[in-house]
Short mmCIF file of N, CA and C and ligand atoms in Angstrom, two decimals:
data_model
loop_
_atom_site.label_atom_id
_atom_site.label_comp_id
_atom_site.label_asym_id
_atom_site.label_seq_id
_atom_site.Cartn_x
_atom_site.Cartn_y
_atom_site.Cartn_z
N UNK A 1 -2.43 -22.02 2.25
CA UNK A 1 -1.45 -20.97 1.86
C UNK A 1 -2.04 -19.58 2.08
N UNK A 2 -1.28 -18.75 2.73
CA UNK A 2 -1.75 -17.38 2.98
C UNK A 2 -1.80 -16.59 1.67
N UNK A 3 -2.73 -15.66 1.63
CA UNK A 3 -2.83 -14.74 0.48
C UNK A 3 -1.86 -13.60 0.74
N UNK A 4 -1.05 -13.27 -0.28
CA UNK A 4 0.04 -12.30 -0.07
C UNK A 4 -0.23 -10.97 -0.78
N UNK A 5 -0.24 -9.90 0.02
CA UNK A 5 -0.50 -8.55 -0.50
C UNK A 5 0.78 -7.72 -0.45
N UNK A 6 1.05 -6.99 -1.53
CA UNK A 6 2.18 -6.05 -1.52
C UNK A 6 1.67 -4.65 -1.84
N UNK A 7 1.93 -3.70 -0.95
CA UNK A 7 1.54 -2.31 -1.15
C UNK A 7 2.75 -1.55 -1.67
N UNK A 8 2.54 -0.75 -2.72
CA UNK A 8 3.67 -0.08 -3.37
C UNK A 8 3.41 1.42 -3.56
N UNK A 9 4.41 2.23 -3.14
CA UNK A 9 4.39 3.67 -3.44
C UNK A 9 5.75 4.06 -3.99
N UNK A 10 6.09 5.33 -3.94
CA UNK A 10 7.38 5.78 -4.50
C UNK A 10 8.53 5.50 -3.53
N UNK A 11 8.42 6.03 -2.31
CA UNK A 11 9.54 5.98 -1.38
C UNK A 11 9.51 4.85 -0.37
N UNK A 12 8.33 4.23 -0.20
CA UNK A 12 8.11 3.20 0.84
C UNK A 12 8.41 3.74 2.25
N UNK A 13 8.15 5.04 2.45
CA UNK A 13 8.27 5.59 3.82
C UNK A 13 6.98 6.27 4.28
N UNK A 14 6.05 6.55 3.37
CA UNK A 14 4.79 7.19 3.78
C UNK A 14 3.59 6.30 3.51
N UNK A 15 3.12 6.25 2.26
CA UNK A 15 1.85 5.60 1.95
C UNK A 15 1.87 4.08 2.06
N UNK A 16 2.83 3.42 1.40
CA UNK A 16 2.76 1.95 1.40
C UNK A 16 3.05 1.32 2.77
N UNK A 17 3.98 1.86 3.57
CA UNK A 17 4.11 1.27 4.91
C UNK A 17 2.87 1.52 5.76
N UNK A 18 2.19 2.64 5.53
CA UNK A 18 0.93 2.89 6.25
C UNK A 18 -0.10 1.85 5.84
N UNK A 19 -0.23 1.61 4.55
CA UNK A 19 -1.19 0.62 4.07
C UNK A 19 -0.88 -0.76 4.67
N UNK A 20 0.38 -1.13 4.66
CA UNK A 20 0.79 -2.44 5.20
C UNK A 20 0.42 -2.55 6.69
N UNK A 21 0.76 -1.51 7.46
CA UNK A 21 0.51 -1.57 8.91
C UNK A 21 -0.97 -1.44 9.24
N UNK A 22 -1.71 -0.66 8.46
CA UNK A 22 -3.16 -0.55 8.66
C UNK A 22 -3.81 -1.90 8.35
N UNK A 23 -3.40 -2.53 7.26
CA UNK A 23 -3.98 -3.82 6.92
C UNK A 23 -3.66 -4.85 7.99
N UNK A 24 -2.45 -4.86 8.50
CA UNK A 24 -2.11 -5.79 9.58
C UNK A 24 -2.96 -5.53 10.82
N UNK A 25 -3.23 -4.25 11.09
CA UNK A 25 -4.08 -3.86 12.22
C UNK A 25 -5.50 -4.41 12.04
N UNK A 26 -6.04 -4.28 10.84
CA UNK A 26 -7.40 -4.78 10.56
C UNK A 26 -7.45 -6.32 10.59
N UNK A 27 -6.38 -6.93 10.08
CA UNK A 27 -6.29 -8.40 10.06
C UNK A 27 -6.33 -8.93 11.50
N UNK A 28 -5.58 -8.25 12.37
CA UNK A 28 -5.54 -8.67 13.78
C UNK A 28 -6.90 -8.43 14.46
N UNK A 29 -7.48 -7.26 14.15
CA UNK A 29 -8.78 -6.91 14.73
C UNK A 29 -9.85 -7.95 14.37
N UNK A 30 -9.73 -8.52 13.17
CA UNK A 30 -10.74 -9.49 12.71
C UNK A 30 -10.32 -10.95 12.85
N UNK A 31 -9.19 -11.17 13.53
CA UNK A 31 -8.76 -12.55 13.78
C UNK A 31 -8.36 -13.30 12.51
N UNK A 32 -7.82 -12.59 11.54
CA UNK A 32 -7.45 -13.23 10.26
C UNK A 32 -5.93 -13.47 10.15
N UNK A 33 -5.24 -13.44 11.29
CA UNK A 33 -3.79 -13.64 11.27
C UNK A 33 -3.46 -14.97 10.59
N UNK A 34 -2.43 -14.94 9.74
CA UNK A 34 -2.00 -16.15 9.05
C UNK A 34 -2.72 -16.39 7.74
N UNK A 35 -3.88 -15.77 7.57
CA UNK A 35 -4.62 -15.96 6.31
C UNK A 35 -4.16 -15.00 5.22
N UNK A 36 -3.71 -13.81 5.67
CA UNK A 36 -3.24 -12.79 4.73
C UNK A 36 -1.89 -12.29 5.24
N UNK A 37 -0.92 -12.20 4.33
CA UNK A 37 0.40 -11.68 4.70
C UNK A 37 0.64 -10.39 3.92
N UNK A 38 1.12 -9.35 4.60
CA UNK A 38 1.31 -8.04 3.97
C UNK A 38 2.77 -7.63 3.97
N UNK A 39 3.15 -6.93 2.90
CA UNK A 39 4.49 -6.33 2.81
C UNK A 39 4.32 -5.03 2.02
N UNK A 40 5.38 -4.22 1.98
CA UNK A 40 5.32 -3.01 1.17
C UNK A 40 6.69 -2.74 0.56
N UNK A 41 6.68 -1.92 -0.51
CA UNK A 41 7.92 -1.61 -1.22
C UNK A 41 7.75 -0.28 -1.95
N UNK A 42 8.90 0.30 -2.34
CA UNK A 42 8.89 1.54 -3.12
C UNK A 42 9.38 1.27 -4.53
N UNK A 43 8.90 2.04 -5.49
CA UNK A 43 9.42 1.90 -6.85
C UNK A 43 10.81 2.51 -6.95
N UNK A 44 11.12 3.46 -6.07
CA UNK A 44 12.42 4.13 -6.09
C UNK A 44 13.37 3.52 -5.06
N UNK A 45 14.63 3.87 -5.19
CA UNK A 45 15.65 3.42 -4.23
C UNK A 45 15.97 4.51 -3.21
N UNK A 46 15.24 5.65 -3.26
CA UNK A 46 15.60 6.84 -2.48
C UNK A 46 15.80 6.59 -1.00
N UNK A 47 14.96 5.75 -0.40
CA UNK A 47 14.94 5.67 1.07
C UNK A 47 15.19 4.26 1.60
N UNK A 48 15.87 3.44 0.80
CA UNK A 48 16.11 2.04 1.21
C UNK A 48 16.66 1.99 2.63
N UNK A 49 16.06 1.17 3.47
CA UNK A 49 16.52 0.98 4.85
C UNK A 49 15.91 1.94 5.85
N UNK A 50 15.20 2.97 5.36
CA UNK A 50 14.66 3.99 6.27
C UNK A 50 13.38 3.52 6.96
N UNK A 51 13.16 4.06 8.17
CA UNK A 51 11.91 3.84 8.90
C UNK A 51 10.82 4.69 8.27
N UNK A 52 9.55 4.38 8.57
CA UNK A 52 8.47 5.25 8.07
C UNK A 52 8.67 6.71 8.50
N UNK A 53 8.30 7.62 7.62
CA UNK A 53 8.40 9.07 7.86
C UNK A 53 7.76 9.44 9.21
N UNK A 54 8.43 10.30 9.97
CA UNK A 54 7.94 10.67 11.32
C UNK A 54 6.56 11.31 11.28
N UNK A 55 6.30 12.10 10.24
CA UNK A 55 4.98 12.75 10.12
C UNK A 55 3.90 11.71 9.85
N UNK A 56 4.28 10.68 9.09
CA UNK A 56 3.34 9.59 8.80
C UNK A 56 3.10 8.77 10.06
N UNK A 57 4.17 8.54 10.82
CA UNK A 57 4.05 7.82 12.10
C UNK A 57 3.12 8.56 13.04
N UNK A 58 3.24 9.89 13.07
CA UNK A 58 2.41 10.70 13.97
C UNK A 58 0.94 10.59 13.56
N UNK A 59 0.67 10.67 12.26
CA UNK A 59 -0.71 10.60 11.77
C UNK A 59 -1.32 9.23 12.07
N UNK A 60 -0.55 8.18 11.86
CA UNK A 60 -1.03 6.82 12.16
C UNK A 60 -1.27 6.69 13.67
N UNK A 61 -0.36 7.26 14.45
CA UNK A 61 -0.48 7.21 15.91
C UNK A 61 -1.75 7.86 16.40
N UNK A 62 -2.19 8.92 15.71
CA UNK A 62 -3.44 9.59 16.10
C UNK A 62 -4.65 8.67 15.93
N UNK A 63 -4.49 7.61 15.10
CA UNK A 63 -5.58 6.63 14.93
C UNK A 63 -5.27 5.33 15.67
N UNK A 64 -4.24 5.37 16.52
CA UNK A 64 -3.91 4.20 17.34
C UNK A 64 -3.14 3.11 16.59
N UNK A 65 -2.51 3.50 15.49
CA UNK A 65 -1.78 2.50 14.68
C UNK A 65 -0.29 2.83 14.68
N UNK A 66 0.51 1.82 15.00
CA UNK A 66 1.96 1.99 15.03
C UNK A 66 2.54 1.55 13.68
N UNK A 67 3.45 2.33 13.15
CA UNK A 67 4.08 1.98 11.87
C UNK A 67 5.45 1.35 12.12
N UNK A 68 5.63 0.14 11.63
CA UNK A 68 6.93 -0.52 11.75
C UNK A 68 7.42 -0.90 10.36
N UNK A 69 8.73 -1.13 10.25
CA UNK A 69 9.30 -1.60 8.98
C UNK A 69 10.40 -0.70 8.46
N UNK A 70 11.14 -1.22 7.50
CA UNK A 70 12.20 -0.47 6.82
C UNK A 70 11.94 -0.49 5.32
N UNK A 71 12.20 0.65 4.70
CA UNK A 71 11.93 0.76 3.26
C UNK A 71 12.80 -0.20 2.44
N UNK A 72 12.17 -0.75 1.42
CA UNK A 72 12.90 -1.54 0.43
C UNK A 72 12.37 -1.18 -0.95
N UNK A 73 13.15 -1.52 -1.97
CA UNK A 73 12.71 -1.23 -3.34
C UNK A 73 11.96 -2.44 -3.90
N UNK A 74 10.98 -2.16 -4.75
CA UNK A 74 10.24 -3.22 -5.46
C UNK A 74 11.25 -4.06 -6.23
N UNK A 75 11.08 -5.37 -6.20
CA UNK A 75 11.97 -6.28 -6.89
C UNK A 75 11.17 -7.12 -7.89
N UNK A 76 11.78 -7.48 -9.00
CA UNK A 76 11.06 -8.27 -10.02
C UNK A 76 10.47 -9.56 -9.44
N UNK A 77 11.15 -10.13 -8.46
CA UNK A 77 10.65 -11.38 -7.86
C UNK A 77 9.31 -11.16 -7.14
N UNK A 78 9.01 -9.90 -6.81
CA UNK A 78 7.73 -9.61 -6.14
C UNK A 78 6.53 -9.98 -7.02
N UNK A 79 6.71 -9.94 -8.32
CA UNK A 79 5.61 -10.29 -9.23
C UNK A 79 5.17 -11.74 -9.00
N UNK A 80 6.14 -12.61 -8.72
CA UNK A 80 5.84 -14.03 -8.47
C UNK A 80 5.37 -14.26 -7.04
N UNK A 81 6.05 -13.58 -6.11
CA UNK A 81 5.80 -13.83 -4.68
C UNK A 81 4.39 -13.45 -4.24
N UNK A 82 3.90 -12.31 -4.77
CA UNK A 82 2.64 -11.76 -4.24
C UNK A 82 1.44 -12.10 -5.12
N UNK A 83 0.28 -12.23 -4.46
CA UNK A 83 -0.96 -12.51 -5.18
C UNK A 83 -1.60 -11.24 -5.71
N UNK A 84 -1.41 -10.13 -4.97
CA UNK A 84 -2.00 -8.86 -5.36
C UNK A 84 -1.02 -7.74 -5.03
N UNK A 85 -0.81 -6.84 -6.00
CA UNK A 85 0.13 -5.73 -5.84
C UNK A 85 -0.68 -4.45 -5.95
N UNK A 86 -0.66 -3.64 -4.88
CA UNK A 86 -1.53 -2.47 -4.81
C UNK A 86 -0.73 -1.19 -4.94
N UNK A 87 -0.93 -0.50 -6.06
CA UNK A 87 -0.23 0.76 -6.32
C UNK A 87 -1.00 1.91 -5.67
N UNK A 88 -0.27 2.81 -5.02
CA UNK A 88 -0.93 3.93 -4.33
C UNK A 88 -1.44 4.99 -5.31
N UNK A 89 -0.68 5.25 -6.39
CA UNK A 89 -1.17 6.22 -7.39
C UNK A 89 -0.88 5.71 -8.81
N UNK A 90 -1.31 6.45 -9.79
CA UNK A 90 -1.20 6.00 -11.18
C UNK A 90 0.25 5.96 -11.64
N UNK A 91 1.05 6.86 -11.09
CA UNK A 91 2.46 6.87 -11.44
C UNK A 91 3.14 5.59 -10.91
N UNK A 92 2.82 5.20 -9.69
CA UNK A 92 3.35 3.93 -9.14
C UNK A 92 2.86 2.77 -10.01
N UNK A 93 1.60 2.81 -10.41
CA UNK A 93 1.00 1.75 -11.24
C UNK A 93 1.77 1.59 -12.56
N UNK A 94 2.01 2.74 -13.21
CA UNK A 94 2.76 2.72 -14.48
C UNK A 94 4.18 2.20 -14.27
N UNK A 95 4.83 2.67 -13.20
CA UNK A 95 6.22 2.25 -12.95
C UNK A 95 6.30 0.74 -12.71
N UNK A 96 5.31 0.20 -12.03
CA UNK A 96 5.31 -1.26 -11.79
C UNK A 96 5.10 -2.00 -13.12
N UNK A 97 4.13 -1.55 -13.90
CA UNK A 97 3.83 -2.26 -15.16
C UNK A 97 4.98 -2.17 -16.16
N UNK A 98 5.77 -1.09 -16.07
CA UNK A 98 6.94 -0.97 -16.96
C UNK A 98 7.97 -2.05 -16.69
N UNK A 99 7.93 -2.61 -15.49
CA UNK A 99 8.87 -3.67 -15.14
C UNK A 99 8.38 -5.04 -15.62
N UNK A 100 7.20 -5.04 -16.24
CA UNK A 100 6.57 -6.27 -16.73
C UNK A 100 6.15 -6.06 -18.18
N UNK A 101 7.14 -5.89 -19.09
CA UNK A 101 6.83 -5.49 -20.47
C UNK A 101 5.95 -6.49 -21.22
N UNK A 102 5.98 -7.76 -20.82
CA UNK A 102 5.15 -8.76 -21.50
C UNK A 102 3.77 -8.93 -20.85
N UNK A 103 3.49 -8.05 -19.89
CA UNK A 103 2.18 -8.08 -19.20
C UNK A 103 1.83 -9.45 -18.60
N UNK A 104 2.85 -10.10 -18.07
CA UNK A 104 2.62 -11.43 -17.47
C UNK A 104 1.86 -11.33 -16.15
N UNK A 105 2.03 -10.20 -15.48
CA UNK A 105 1.48 -10.06 -14.12
C UNK A 105 0.47 -8.92 -14.01
N UNK A 106 0.06 -8.39 -15.15
CA UNK A 106 -0.80 -7.20 -15.15
C UNK A 106 -2.05 -7.38 -14.29
N UNK A 107 -2.61 -8.57 -14.31
CA UNK A 107 -3.85 -8.82 -13.55
C UNK A 107 -3.65 -8.74 -12.04
N UNK A 108 -2.40 -8.88 -11.61
CA UNK A 108 -2.11 -8.82 -10.17
C UNK A 108 -1.99 -7.39 -9.67
N UNK A 109 -1.84 -6.43 -10.58
CA UNK A 109 -1.56 -5.04 -10.17
C UNK A 109 -2.84 -4.21 -10.21
N UNK A 110 -3.16 -3.58 -9.08
CA UNK A 110 -4.39 -2.78 -8.98
C UNK A 110 -4.10 -1.46 -8.29
N UNK A 111 -4.99 -0.50 -8.49
CA UNK A 111 -4.89 0.77 -7.76
C UNK A 111 -5.58 0.61 -6.40
N UNK A 112 -4.91 1.05 -5.37
CA UNK A 112 -5.43 0.90 -4.01
C UNK A 112 -6.83 1.50 -3.85
N UNK A 113 -7.03 2.66 -4.48
CA UNK A 113 -8.31 3.37 -4.30
C UNK A 113 -9.49 2.63 -4.93
N UNK A 114 -9.21 1.65 -5.79
CA UNK A 114 -10.31 0.86 -6.36
C UNK A 114 -11.11 0.14 -5.26
N UNK A 115 -10.51 0.00 -4.09
CA UNK A 115 -11.17 -0.72 -3.00
C UNK A 115 -11.81 0.20 -1.97
N UNK A 116 -11.62 1.52 -2.11
CA UNK A 116 -12.23 2.46 -1.16
C UNK A 116 -13.73 2.55 -1.44
N UNK A 117 -14.52 2.61 -0.38
CA UNK A 117 -15.97 2.74 -0.57
C UNK A 117 -16.51 4.05 -0.01
N UNK A 118 -15.75 4.71 0.87
CA UNK A 118 -16.23 5.93 1.52
C UNK A 118 -15.59 7.20 0.94
N UNK A 119 -14.58 7.04 0.10
CA UNK A 119 -13.87 8.20 -0.48
C UNK A 119 -13.97 8.15 -2.00
N UNK A 120 -13.97 9.34 -2.59
CA UNK A 120 -14.05 9.42 -4.05
C UNK A 120 -12.66 9.49 -4.71
N UNK A 121 -11.61 9.64 -3.89
CA UNK A 121 -10.24 9.73 -4.43
C UNK A 121 -9.96 8.53 -5.34
N UNK A 122 -9.30 8.78 -6.46
CA UNK A 122 -8.89 7.68 -7.34
C UNK A 122 -7.44 7.27 -7.08
N UNK A 123 -6.70 8.12 -6.34
CA UNK A 123 -5.31 7.83 -6.00
C UNK A 123 -5.07 8.19 -4.54
N UNK A 124 -4.08 7.54 -3.92
CA UNK A 124 -3.65 7.96 -2.59
C UNK A 124 -2.61 9.06 -2.82
N UNK A 125 -2.94 10.32 -2.46
CA UNK A 125 -2.03 11.42 -2.81
C UNK A 125 -0.71 11.35 -2.03
N UNK A 126 0.35 11.76 -2.70
CA UNK A 126 1.68 11.78 -2.08
C UNK A 126 1.70 12.91 -1.04
N UNK A 127 1.86 12.59 0.25
CA UNK A 127 1.79 13.62 1.29
C UNK A 127 3.13 14.27 1.58
N UNK A 128 4.20 13.81 0.92
CA UNK A 128 5.58 14.11 1.35
C UNK A 128 5.89 15.60 1.44
N UNK A 129 5.42 16.39 0.48
CA UNK A 129 5.77 17.82 0.48
C UNK A 129 4.66 18.70 1.04
N UNK A 130 3.65 18.08 1.67
CA UNK A 130 2.54 18.86 2.20
C UNK A 130 2.53 18.91 3.72
N UNK A 131 1.41 19.37 4.27
CA UNK A 131 1.28 19.54 5.72
C UNK A 131 0.61 18.35 6.40
N UNK A 132 0.35 18.56 7.69
CA UNK A 132 -0.19 17.50 8.54
C UNK A 132 -1.52 16.93 8.02
N UNK A 133 -2.36 17.82 7.49
CA UNK A 133 -3.69 17.38 7.02
C UNK A 133 -3.55 16.33 5.92
N UNK A 134 -2.54 16.45 5.08
CA UNK A 134 -2.32 15.49 4.00
C UNK A 134 -2.01 14.10 4.54
N UNK A 135 -1.25 14.06 5.63
CA UNK A 135 -0.90 12.77 6.24
C UNK A 135 -2.14 12.14 6.88
N UNK A 136 -2.95 12.99 7.54
CA UNK A 136 -4.19 12.47 8.14
C UNK A 136 -5.13 11.94 7.06
N UNK A 137 -5.18 12.65 5.93
CA UNK A 137 -6.04 12.19 4.83
C UNK A 137 -5.59 10.83 4.32
N UNK A 138 -4.28 10.66 4.17
CA UNK A 138 -3.75 9.36 3.70
C UNK A 138 -4.18 8.24 4.63
N UNK A 139 -4.10 8.47 5.93
CA UNK A 139 -4.50 7.42 6.89
C UNK A 139 -5.99 7.11 6.75
N UNK A 140 -6.83 8.14 6.67
CA UNK A 140 -8.28 7.91 6.55
C UNK A 140 -8.63 7.16 5.27
N UNK A 141 -8.00 7.58 4.17
CA UNK A 141 -8.24 6.94 2.87
C UNK A 141 -7.78 5.48 2.90
N UNK A 142 -6.63 5.23 3.51
CA UNK A 142 -6.11 3.86 3.55
C UNK A 142 -6.93 2.97 4.48
N UNK A 143 -7.46 3.53 5.57
CA UNK A 143 -8.35 2.74 6.44
C UNK A 143 -9.57 2.29 5.63
N UNK A 144 -10.10 3.18 4.83
CA UNK A 144 -11.24 2.89 3.97
C UNK A 144 -10.89 1.82 2.93
N UNK A 145 -9.80 2.04 2.19
CA UNK A 145 -9.42 1.11 1.11
C UNK A 145 -9.01 -0.25 1.65
N UNK A 146 -8.31 -0.27 2.78
CA UNK A 146 -7.91 -1.56 3.38
C UNK A 146 -9.14 -2.32 3.83
N UNK A 147 -10.11 -1.61 4.40
CA UNK A 147 -11.35 -2.24 4.82
C UNK A 147 -12.08 -2.84 3.61
N UNK A 148 -12.14 -2.08 2.52
CA UNK A 148 -12.80 -2.55 1.30
C UNK A 148 -12.09 -3.77 0.71
N UNK A 149 -10.78 -3.74 0.76
CA UNK A 149 -9.98 -4.85 0.25
C UNK A 149 -10.23 -6.11 1.08
N UNK A 150 -10.30 -5.94 2.38
CA UNK A 150 -10.56 -7.07 3.27
C UNK A 150 -11.96 -7.64 3.01
N UNK A 151 -12.92 -6.77 2.79
CA UNK A 151 -14.29 -7.22 2.48
C UNK A 151 -14.29 -8.05 1.19
N UNK A 152 -13.52 -7.62 0.18
CA UNK A 152 -13.41 -8.38 -1.07
C UNK A 152 -12.83 -9.76 -0.80
N UNK A 153 -11.80 -9.78 0.03
CA UNK A 153 -11.13 -11.05 0.35
C UNK A 153 -12.09 -12.01 1.04
N UNK A 154 -12.96 -11.47 1.90
CA UNK A 154 -13.86 -12.30 2.71
C UNK A 154 -15.09 -12.77 1.94
N UNK A 155 -15.30 -12.24 0.74
CA UNK A 155 -16.49 -12.59 -0.06
C UNK A 155 -16.47 -14.06 -0.46
P1 4NP B 201 5.79 7.72 -0.36
O1 4NP B 201 6.15 9.26 -0.18
O2 4NP B 201 5.98 7.40 -1.82
O3 4NP B 201 4.37 7.66 0.06
O4 4NP B 201 6.74 6.94 0.55
C1 4NP B 201 7.31 9.85 -0.66
C2 4NP B 201 8.49 9.68 0.02
C3 4NP B 201 9.64 10.29 -0.45
C4 4NP B 201 9.60 11.04 -1.60
C5 4NP B 201 8.42 11.19 -2.30
C6 4NP B 201 7.27 10.59 -1.82
N1 4NP B 201 10.78 11.67 -2.06
O5 4NP B 201 10.70 12.38 -3.09
O6 4NP B 201 11.85 11.52 -1.46
#
């Protein structure tokens, strides 16, 4: 059975689709296809059906990574479906845990930055209202955290 990862942010058009596509890129690079399955979702319904943000696509493209997918909202069934749920920031983390009032799935929910080894950031910052540098930072941070997460998986 494949290990299932779900990346979660607010809109599912910037950070979490980047995390999903970066992880798929690393999985392919390391020949781990089929062992780990990735998906992403937003806590909000703001952008359901939308493609990844163009500025995010451009930043990922600068690192040779193509972003594919359409935004969807986090669903309660995701708690059962996925083995690990990775929140991009503390607000996403809180919003996810609020949907699990009995703390049945708390152990499955983690902050993405807990897996970064090269960056000191504790959260993946929301780049939506900022400039190009913010999008590039998100990609660099996610490359680091995805790599760290993969290393944990391979232990
Ligand atoms: P994301 O970024 O959560 O990384 O997808 C955002 C996308 C949209 C909005 C905020 C953050 N928004 O307010 O519409």
